[in-house]
XYZ file of C-alpha atoms in Angstrom:
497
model
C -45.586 -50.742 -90.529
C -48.511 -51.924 -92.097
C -47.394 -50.292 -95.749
C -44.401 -52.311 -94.670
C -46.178 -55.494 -94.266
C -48.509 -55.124 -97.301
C -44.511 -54.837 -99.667
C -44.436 -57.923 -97.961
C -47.206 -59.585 -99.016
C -47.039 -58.495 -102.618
C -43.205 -59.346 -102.828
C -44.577 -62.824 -101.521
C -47.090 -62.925 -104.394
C -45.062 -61.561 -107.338
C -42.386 -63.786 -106.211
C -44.561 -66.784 -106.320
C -43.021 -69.207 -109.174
C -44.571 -68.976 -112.447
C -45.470 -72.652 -112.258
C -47.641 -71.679 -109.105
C -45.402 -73.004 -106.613
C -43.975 -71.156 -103.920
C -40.842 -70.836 -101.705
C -41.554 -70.923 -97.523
C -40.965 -67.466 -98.703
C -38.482 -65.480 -96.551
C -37.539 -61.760 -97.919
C -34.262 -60.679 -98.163
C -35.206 -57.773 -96.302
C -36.180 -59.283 -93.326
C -32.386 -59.906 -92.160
C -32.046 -63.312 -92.174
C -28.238 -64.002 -92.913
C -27.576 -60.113 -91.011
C -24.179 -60.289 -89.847
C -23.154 -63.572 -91.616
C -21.053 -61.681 -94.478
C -17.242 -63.033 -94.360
C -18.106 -66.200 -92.467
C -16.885 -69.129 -94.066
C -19.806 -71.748 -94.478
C -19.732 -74.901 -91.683
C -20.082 -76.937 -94.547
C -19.546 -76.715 -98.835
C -22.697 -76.566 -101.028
C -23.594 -80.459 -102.178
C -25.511 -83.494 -102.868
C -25.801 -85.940 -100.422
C -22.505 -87.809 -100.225
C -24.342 -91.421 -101.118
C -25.077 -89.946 -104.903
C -21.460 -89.814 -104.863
C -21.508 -87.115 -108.030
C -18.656 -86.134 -109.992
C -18.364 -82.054 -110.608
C -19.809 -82.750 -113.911
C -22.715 -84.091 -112.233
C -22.961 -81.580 -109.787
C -23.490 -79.135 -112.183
C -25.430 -80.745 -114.515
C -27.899 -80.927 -111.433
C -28.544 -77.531 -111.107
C -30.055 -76.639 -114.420
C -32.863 -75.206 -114.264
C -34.161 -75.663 -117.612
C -34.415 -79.519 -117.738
C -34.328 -79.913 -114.327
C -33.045 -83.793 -114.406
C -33.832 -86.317 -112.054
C -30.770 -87.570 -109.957
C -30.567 -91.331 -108.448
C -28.640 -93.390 -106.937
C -25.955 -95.012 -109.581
C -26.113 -99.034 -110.364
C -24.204 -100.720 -107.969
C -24.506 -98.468 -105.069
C -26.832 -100.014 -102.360
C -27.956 -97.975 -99.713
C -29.016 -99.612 -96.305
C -32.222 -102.125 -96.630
C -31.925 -101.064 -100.417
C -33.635 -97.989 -100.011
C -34.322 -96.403 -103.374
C -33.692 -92.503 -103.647
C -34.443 -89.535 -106.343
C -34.324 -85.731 -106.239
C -34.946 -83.123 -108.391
C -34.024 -79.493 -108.604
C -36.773 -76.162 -108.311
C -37.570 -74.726 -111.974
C -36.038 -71.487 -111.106
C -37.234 -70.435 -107.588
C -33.448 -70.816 -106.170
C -30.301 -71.167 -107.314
C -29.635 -74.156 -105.713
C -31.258 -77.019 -105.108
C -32.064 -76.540 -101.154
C -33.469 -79.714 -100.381
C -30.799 -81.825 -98.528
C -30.859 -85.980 -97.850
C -28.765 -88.290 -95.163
C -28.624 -92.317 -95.469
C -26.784 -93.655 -92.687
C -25.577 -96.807 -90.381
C -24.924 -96.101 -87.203
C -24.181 -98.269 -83.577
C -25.365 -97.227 -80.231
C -22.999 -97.523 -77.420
C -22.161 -96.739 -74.471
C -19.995 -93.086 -74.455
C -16.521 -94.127 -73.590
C -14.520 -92.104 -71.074
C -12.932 -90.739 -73.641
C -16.037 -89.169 -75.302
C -17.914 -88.624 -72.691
C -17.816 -84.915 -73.172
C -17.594 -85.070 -76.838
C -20.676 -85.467 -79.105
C -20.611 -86.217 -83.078
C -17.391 -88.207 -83.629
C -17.678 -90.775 -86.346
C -17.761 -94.717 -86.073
C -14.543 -94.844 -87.168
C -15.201 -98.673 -88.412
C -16.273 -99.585 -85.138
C -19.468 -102.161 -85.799
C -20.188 -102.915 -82.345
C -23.063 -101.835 -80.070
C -26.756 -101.732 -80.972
C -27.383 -100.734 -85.105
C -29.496 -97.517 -86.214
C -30.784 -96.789 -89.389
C -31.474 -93.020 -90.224
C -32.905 -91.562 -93.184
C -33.480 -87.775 -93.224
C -35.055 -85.523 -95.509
C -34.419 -81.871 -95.216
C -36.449 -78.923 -97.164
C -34.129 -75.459 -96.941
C -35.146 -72.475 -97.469
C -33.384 -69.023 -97.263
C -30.715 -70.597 -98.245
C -28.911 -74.375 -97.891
C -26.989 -73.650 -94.895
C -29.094 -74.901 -91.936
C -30.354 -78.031 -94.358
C -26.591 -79.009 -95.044
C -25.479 -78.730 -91.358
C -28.632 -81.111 -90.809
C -28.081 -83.858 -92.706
C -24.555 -84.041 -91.753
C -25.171 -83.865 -88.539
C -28.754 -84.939 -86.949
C -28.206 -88.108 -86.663
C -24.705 -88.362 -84.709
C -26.890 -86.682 -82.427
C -29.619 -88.902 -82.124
C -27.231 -91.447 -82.155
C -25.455 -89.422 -78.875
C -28.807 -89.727 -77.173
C -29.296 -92.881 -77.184
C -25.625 -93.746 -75.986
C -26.311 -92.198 -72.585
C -29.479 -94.525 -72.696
C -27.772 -97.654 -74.247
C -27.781 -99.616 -70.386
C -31.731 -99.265 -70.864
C -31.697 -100.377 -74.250
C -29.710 -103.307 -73.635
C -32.181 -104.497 -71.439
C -35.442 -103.736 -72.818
C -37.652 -105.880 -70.742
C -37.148 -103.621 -67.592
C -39.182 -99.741 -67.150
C -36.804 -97.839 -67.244
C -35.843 -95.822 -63.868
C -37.145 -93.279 -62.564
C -33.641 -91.757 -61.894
C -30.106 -92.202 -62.419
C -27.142 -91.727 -60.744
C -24.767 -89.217 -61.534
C -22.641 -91.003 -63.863
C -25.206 -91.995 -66.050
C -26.351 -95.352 -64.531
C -29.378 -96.956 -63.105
C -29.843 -95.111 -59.759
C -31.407 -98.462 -58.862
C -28.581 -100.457 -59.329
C -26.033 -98.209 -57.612
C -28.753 -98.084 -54.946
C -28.290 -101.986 -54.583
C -24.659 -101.840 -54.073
C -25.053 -99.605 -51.101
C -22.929 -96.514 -49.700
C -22.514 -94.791 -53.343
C -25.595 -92.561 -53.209
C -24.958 -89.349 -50.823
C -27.390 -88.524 -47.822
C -29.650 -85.467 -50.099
C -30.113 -88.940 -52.694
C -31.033 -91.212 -50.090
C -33.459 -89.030 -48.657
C -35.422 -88.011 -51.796
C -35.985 -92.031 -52.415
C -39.621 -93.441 -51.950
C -39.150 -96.173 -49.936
C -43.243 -97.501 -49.267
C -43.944 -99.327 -51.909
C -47.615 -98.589 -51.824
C -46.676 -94.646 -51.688
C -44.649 -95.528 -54.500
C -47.134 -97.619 -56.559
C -49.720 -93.989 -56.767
C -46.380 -91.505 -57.161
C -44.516 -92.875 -59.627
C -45.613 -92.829 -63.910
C -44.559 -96.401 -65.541
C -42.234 -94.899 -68.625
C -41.682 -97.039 -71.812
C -38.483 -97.733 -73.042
C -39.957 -96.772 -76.507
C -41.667 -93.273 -75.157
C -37.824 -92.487 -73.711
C -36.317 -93.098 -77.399
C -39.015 -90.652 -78.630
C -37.809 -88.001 -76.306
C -34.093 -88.449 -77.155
C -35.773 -87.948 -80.796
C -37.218 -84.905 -79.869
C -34.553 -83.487 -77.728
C -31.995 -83.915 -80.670
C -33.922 -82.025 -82.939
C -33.698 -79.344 -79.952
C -29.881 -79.760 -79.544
C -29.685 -79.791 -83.444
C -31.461 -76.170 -83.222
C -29.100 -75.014 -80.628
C -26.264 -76.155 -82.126
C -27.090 -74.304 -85.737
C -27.881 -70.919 -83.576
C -24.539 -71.331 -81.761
C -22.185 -72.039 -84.892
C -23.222 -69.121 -86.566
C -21.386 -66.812 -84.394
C -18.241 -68.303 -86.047
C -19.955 -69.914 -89.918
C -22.004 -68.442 -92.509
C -25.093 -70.887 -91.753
C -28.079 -69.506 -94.146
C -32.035 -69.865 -93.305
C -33.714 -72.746 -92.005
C -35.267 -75.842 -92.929
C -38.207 -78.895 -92.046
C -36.658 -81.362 -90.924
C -38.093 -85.229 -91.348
C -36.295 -88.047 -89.922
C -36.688 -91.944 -89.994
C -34.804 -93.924 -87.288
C -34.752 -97.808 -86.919
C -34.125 -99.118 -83.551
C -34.577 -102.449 -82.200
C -37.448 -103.497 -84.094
C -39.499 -99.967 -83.973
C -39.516 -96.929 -87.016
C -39.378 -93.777 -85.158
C -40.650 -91.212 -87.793
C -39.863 -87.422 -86.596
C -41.385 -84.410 -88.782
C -40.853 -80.919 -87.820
C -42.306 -79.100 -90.747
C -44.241 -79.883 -94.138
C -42.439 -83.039 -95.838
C -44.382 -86.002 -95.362
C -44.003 -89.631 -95.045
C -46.452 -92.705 -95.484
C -46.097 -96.252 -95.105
C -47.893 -98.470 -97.866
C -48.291 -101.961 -96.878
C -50.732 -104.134 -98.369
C -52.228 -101.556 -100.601
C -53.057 -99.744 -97.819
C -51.862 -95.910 -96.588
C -50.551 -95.512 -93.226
C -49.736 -91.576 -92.456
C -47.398 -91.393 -90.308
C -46.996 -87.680 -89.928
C -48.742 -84.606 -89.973
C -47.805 -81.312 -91.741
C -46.929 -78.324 -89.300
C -48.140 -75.140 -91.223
C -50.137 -71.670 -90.317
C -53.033 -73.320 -90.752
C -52.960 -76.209 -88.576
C -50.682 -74.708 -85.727
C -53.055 -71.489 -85.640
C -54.324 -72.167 -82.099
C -50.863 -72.340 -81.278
C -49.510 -69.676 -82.495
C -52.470 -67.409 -81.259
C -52.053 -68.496 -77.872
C -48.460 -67.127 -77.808
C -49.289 -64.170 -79.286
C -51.761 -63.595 -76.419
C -49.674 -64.874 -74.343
C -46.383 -62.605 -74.842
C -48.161 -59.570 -77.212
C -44.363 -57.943 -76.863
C -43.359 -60.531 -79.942
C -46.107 -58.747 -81.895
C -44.296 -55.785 -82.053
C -47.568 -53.874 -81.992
C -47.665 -53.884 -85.537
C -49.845 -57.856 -85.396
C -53.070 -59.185 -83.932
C -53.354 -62.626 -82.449
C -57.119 -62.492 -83.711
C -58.154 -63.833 -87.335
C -60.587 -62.259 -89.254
C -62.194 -63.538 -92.396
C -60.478 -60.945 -94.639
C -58.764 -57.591 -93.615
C -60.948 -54.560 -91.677
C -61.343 -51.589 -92.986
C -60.848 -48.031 -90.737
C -64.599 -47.305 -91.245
C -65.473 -50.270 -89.980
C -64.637 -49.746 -86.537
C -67.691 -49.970 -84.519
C -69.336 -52.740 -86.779
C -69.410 -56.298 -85.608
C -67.074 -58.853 -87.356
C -66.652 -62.321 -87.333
C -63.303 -63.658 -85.875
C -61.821 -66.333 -83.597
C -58.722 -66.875 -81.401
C -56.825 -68.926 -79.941
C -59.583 -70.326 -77.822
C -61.574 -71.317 -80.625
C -62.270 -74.006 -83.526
C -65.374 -71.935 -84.466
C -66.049 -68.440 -85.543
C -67.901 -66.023 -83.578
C -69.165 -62.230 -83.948
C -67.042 -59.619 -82.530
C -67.273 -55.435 -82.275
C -63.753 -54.352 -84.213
C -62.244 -52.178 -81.961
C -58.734 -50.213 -83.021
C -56.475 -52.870 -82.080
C -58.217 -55.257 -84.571
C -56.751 -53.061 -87.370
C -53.380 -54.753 -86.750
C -52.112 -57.043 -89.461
C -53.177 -60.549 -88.726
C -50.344 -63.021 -87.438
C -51.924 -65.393 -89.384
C -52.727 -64.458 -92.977
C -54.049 -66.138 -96.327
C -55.135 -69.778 -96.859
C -53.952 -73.147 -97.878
C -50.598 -73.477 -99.224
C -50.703 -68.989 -98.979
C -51.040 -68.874 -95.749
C -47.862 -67.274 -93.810
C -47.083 -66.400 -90.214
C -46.548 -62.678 -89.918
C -46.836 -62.311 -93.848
C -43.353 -64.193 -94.225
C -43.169 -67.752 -93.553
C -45.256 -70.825 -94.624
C -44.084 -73.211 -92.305
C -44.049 -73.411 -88.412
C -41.994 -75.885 -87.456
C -38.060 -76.318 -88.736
C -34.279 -75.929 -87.601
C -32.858 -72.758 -88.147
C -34.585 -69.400 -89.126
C -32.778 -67.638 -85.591
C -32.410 -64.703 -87.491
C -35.183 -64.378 -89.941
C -37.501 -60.996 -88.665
C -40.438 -59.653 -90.552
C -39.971 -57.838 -93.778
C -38.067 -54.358 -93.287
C -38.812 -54.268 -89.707
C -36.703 -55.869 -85.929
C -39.613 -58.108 -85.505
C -38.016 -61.707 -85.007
C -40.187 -64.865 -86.100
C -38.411 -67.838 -84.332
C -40.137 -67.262 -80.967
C -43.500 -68.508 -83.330
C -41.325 -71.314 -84.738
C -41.294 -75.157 -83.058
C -38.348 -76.716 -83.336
C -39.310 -79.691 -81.949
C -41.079 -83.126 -83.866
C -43.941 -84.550 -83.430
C -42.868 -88.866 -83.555
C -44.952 -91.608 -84.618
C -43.428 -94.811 -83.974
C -44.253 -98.258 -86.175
C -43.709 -101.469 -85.304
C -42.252 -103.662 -87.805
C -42.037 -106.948 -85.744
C -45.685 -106.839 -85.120
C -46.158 -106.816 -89.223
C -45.357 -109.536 -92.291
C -43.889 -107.340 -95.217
C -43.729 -107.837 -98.526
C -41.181 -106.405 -100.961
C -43.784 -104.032 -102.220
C -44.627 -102.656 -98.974
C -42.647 -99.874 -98.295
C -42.166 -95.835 -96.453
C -42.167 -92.834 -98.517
C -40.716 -89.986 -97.196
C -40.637 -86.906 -99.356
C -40.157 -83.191 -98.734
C -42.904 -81.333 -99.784
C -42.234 -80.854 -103.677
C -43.793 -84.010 -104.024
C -46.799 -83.917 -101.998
C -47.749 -80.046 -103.504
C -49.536 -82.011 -106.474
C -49.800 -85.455 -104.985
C -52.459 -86.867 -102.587
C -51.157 -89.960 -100.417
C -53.052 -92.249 -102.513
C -51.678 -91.332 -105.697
C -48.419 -91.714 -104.703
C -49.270 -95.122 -103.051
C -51.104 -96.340 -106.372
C -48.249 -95.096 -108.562
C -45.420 -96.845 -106.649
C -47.699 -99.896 -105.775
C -48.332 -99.933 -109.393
C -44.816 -99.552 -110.329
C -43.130 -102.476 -107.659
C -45.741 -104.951 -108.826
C -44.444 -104.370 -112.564
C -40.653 -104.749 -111.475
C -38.054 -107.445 -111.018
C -38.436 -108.582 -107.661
C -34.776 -108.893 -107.895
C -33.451 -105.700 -109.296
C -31.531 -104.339 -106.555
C -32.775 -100.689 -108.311
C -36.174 -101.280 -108.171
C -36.870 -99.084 -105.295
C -34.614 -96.207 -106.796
C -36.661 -96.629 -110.052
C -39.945 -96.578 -108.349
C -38.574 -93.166 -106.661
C -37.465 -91.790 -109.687
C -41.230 -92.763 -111.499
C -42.552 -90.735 -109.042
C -40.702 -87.710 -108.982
C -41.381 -87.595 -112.541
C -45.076 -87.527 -111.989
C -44.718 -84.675 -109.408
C -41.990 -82.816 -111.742
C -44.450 -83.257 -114.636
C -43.078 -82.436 -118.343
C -41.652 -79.143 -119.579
C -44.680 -77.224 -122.284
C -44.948 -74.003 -123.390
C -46.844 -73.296 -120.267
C -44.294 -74.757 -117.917
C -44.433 -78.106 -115.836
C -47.177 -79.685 -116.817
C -48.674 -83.214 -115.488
C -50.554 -85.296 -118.026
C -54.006 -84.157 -116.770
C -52.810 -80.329 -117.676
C -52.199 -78.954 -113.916
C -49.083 -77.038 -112.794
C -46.655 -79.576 -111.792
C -44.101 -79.151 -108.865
C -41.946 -76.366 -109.427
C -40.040 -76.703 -105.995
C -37.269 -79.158 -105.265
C -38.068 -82.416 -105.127
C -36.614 -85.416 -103.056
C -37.734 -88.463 -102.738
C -36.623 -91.678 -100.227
C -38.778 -94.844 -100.779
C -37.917 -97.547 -97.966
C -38.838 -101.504 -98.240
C -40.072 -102.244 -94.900
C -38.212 -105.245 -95.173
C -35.179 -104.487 -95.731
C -34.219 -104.326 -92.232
C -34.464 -108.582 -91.979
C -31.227 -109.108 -94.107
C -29.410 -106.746 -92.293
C -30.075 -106.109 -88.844
């Protein structure tokens, strides 16, 4: 196994792109579509249907060679005027595999009618509470699990928050503790009298003073967060259950903006990135999910359930890999109870390969995969082996939430949300002084502006074609990965919500 693994790694490096850019880098070997031959896909290959491209356009996207920056035509206004931009790999895929979603959506209350049914459209219907979503998605093995994504994340989010929409309709009230079992306040059908049955009765807390040290005081904005996270769960589900039936390939991060009520709920699951720049000043609002900085993590399973090692991987890190003859010797190391490094004596077990191996942007979870948080990837297993990765792979976001009633905007403060083609060679400042610098030069006006600040700085990332490749103007490697780029004024929402 370990010949096996070290194919692996050196596939992984002479498959590295010649711009020195890599892919999350899965190997065809390790099985990821197995069993997906003949399926038709869930949905066609595309752009996000806001670019609104004509074949022509489609194709002309997909070359390589120029790799041309695609925006959002004149005269097409996404909601709050977001601005948008992509760009296609130089050559690492066939396809472009990021994926983007724009959308307007109302929260309401499921009818009976739906009640059982999850992801129908609006159909017209403006009522109910409004939701903004952007999404972001970064594919990889393939565009399958990105596509299914966009299209459908955020009619599940928007799901979630129907079975909540009595709470959010009255946001000045905790919400309760429990709820009946049609969906509403158990305190309300508790008021009424006679509709709870005697086992609901008797589990109630009646002493207010008992009640007072028992019971946690939940926000109404803490419960959107989970119906956040528990989407991204149900998205995950959903992608492993269609592919009995679809041909649904890889997996992809997944970042997500939602506006509700006043609040930005920002969801990342993976390595894109989003900041908000207001007033000159960077506000992260999420944090990348890689080898490197879910290593504790990841360690602590592998300790936990050593069966998912396949006895072919050690939870333990090492500096570099041991040698047979150095069995004996003491080496330093450190697990998943530690920040530090500490001495050990390398026994035979320690000659495992490492779950976690190589650094920075190299780094990969059982020699395969960069990332460590994502949709999809249910059937991706370690090069040439049965070892299955998704057991080591979080589904689930982490969610920052920003309040935009607490804040004056300007129309140069904005979010920037890119997948991670644009962050590879770009440090949060940069990109805040490059589209700071960019708004402040623009037409205040120019319902493009935002577009045209997107597309400026996907061109910086991108870089120029030379003879050595991609090149930005102080001589380093541009980005040779796909590129997409969503840059959202933070007041936009004022005109329209």
């Amino acid at each position: 196994m370990i010949s096996k693994v070290k194919n692996a790694m050196s596939n992984l490096v002479g498959g590295m792109m010649p711009h020195g850019h890599h892919h999350h880098n899965h190997h065809s070997g390790g099985g990821q579509n197995s069993g997906q031959e003949g399926l038709p896909h869930r949905f066609p290959y595309g752009r996000p249907d806001f670019l609104d491209l004509t074949p022509e356009l489609l194709q002309y996207s997909t070359e390589h060679a120029s790799r041309p920056v695609v925006t959002l035509k004149r005269g097409t206004r996404l909601p709050w005027g977001a601005g948008y931009a992509e760009a296609i790999n130089a050559g690492k895929s066939m396809l472009n595999e990021d994926q983007a979603s724009c959308e307007k959506l109302f929260v309401r209350k499921p009818s009976s009618k739906h009640r059982n049914s999850t992801l129908v459209d609006d159909n017209g219907d403006n009522t109910g509470i409004p939701l903004h979503f952007w999404g972001v998605f970064d594919g990889h093995a393939g565009s399958g699990a990105a596509i299914m994504a966009s299209k459908l994340l955020h009619r599940i989010i928007r799901d979630g928050l129907g079975e909540i929409c009595h709470l959010l309709e009255n946001p000045n009230s905790a919400p309760p503790i429990c709820l009946a079992k049609n969906g509403s306040p158990f305190q309300t059908e508790a008021k009424k009298g006679g509709t709870q049955d005697s086992a609901e009765d008797a589990d109630a807390v009646c002493d207010a003073s008992v009640r007072f040290h028992m019971e946690k005081v939940v926000s109404l904005e803490s419960l959107v967060m989970g119906v956040i996270e528990t989407a991204f769960k149900q998205m995950d589900d959903l992608i492993e259950k269609e592919k009995t039936s679809y041909a649904i390939s890889g997996g992809c991060c997944a970042l997500a903006v939602v506006y509700l009520m006043g609040k930005l709920y920002v969801a990342n699951a993976g390595d894109s990135r989003a900041i908000i720049i207001r007033n000159n000043e960077v506000i992260p609002m999420t944090n990348e999910f890689t080898p490197e900085s879910e290593r504790q993590r990841l360690q602590y399973l592998g300790f936990l359930r050593p069966e998912l090692l396949g006895n072919e991987f050690t939870h333990i890190e090492f500096p570099r890999r041991i040698q047979h003859s150095e069995l004996g010797k003491k080496m330093l190391y450190r697990d998943h109870t530690m920040t530090g490094w500490a001495y050990k004596t390398i026994v035979e077990d320690d000659l495992k390969f490492p779950l976690i191996y190589g650094e920075g942007k190299k780094a990969r979870v059982m020699a395969t995969i960069g990332v460590t948080r994502g949709l999809g990837d249910h059937d991706l297993k370690v090069y040439n082996s049965n070892i299955y990765i998704k057991p080591f792979l979080s589904c689930v976001p982490e969610v920052k939430v920003y309040n935009l009633d607490e804040n004056k905007h300007g129309p140069d403060d904005v979010l920037v949300m890119g997948t991670d083609g644009l962050w590879d060679v770009t440090t949060d400042k940069e990109v805040a002084e490059a589209v700071s610098t960019y708004l402040s030069r623009c037409d205040p006006s120019d319902p493009m502006r935002y577009t045209l600040a997107a597309q400026e700085l996907l061109m910086r990332s991108r870089g120029v074609l030379k003879e050595r490749g991609w090149r930005l103007p102080n001589e380093k490697l541009g980005s040779g990965d796909d590129i997409t780029v969503f840059i959202i004024p933070l007041a936009g929402h004022e005109s329209e919500t």
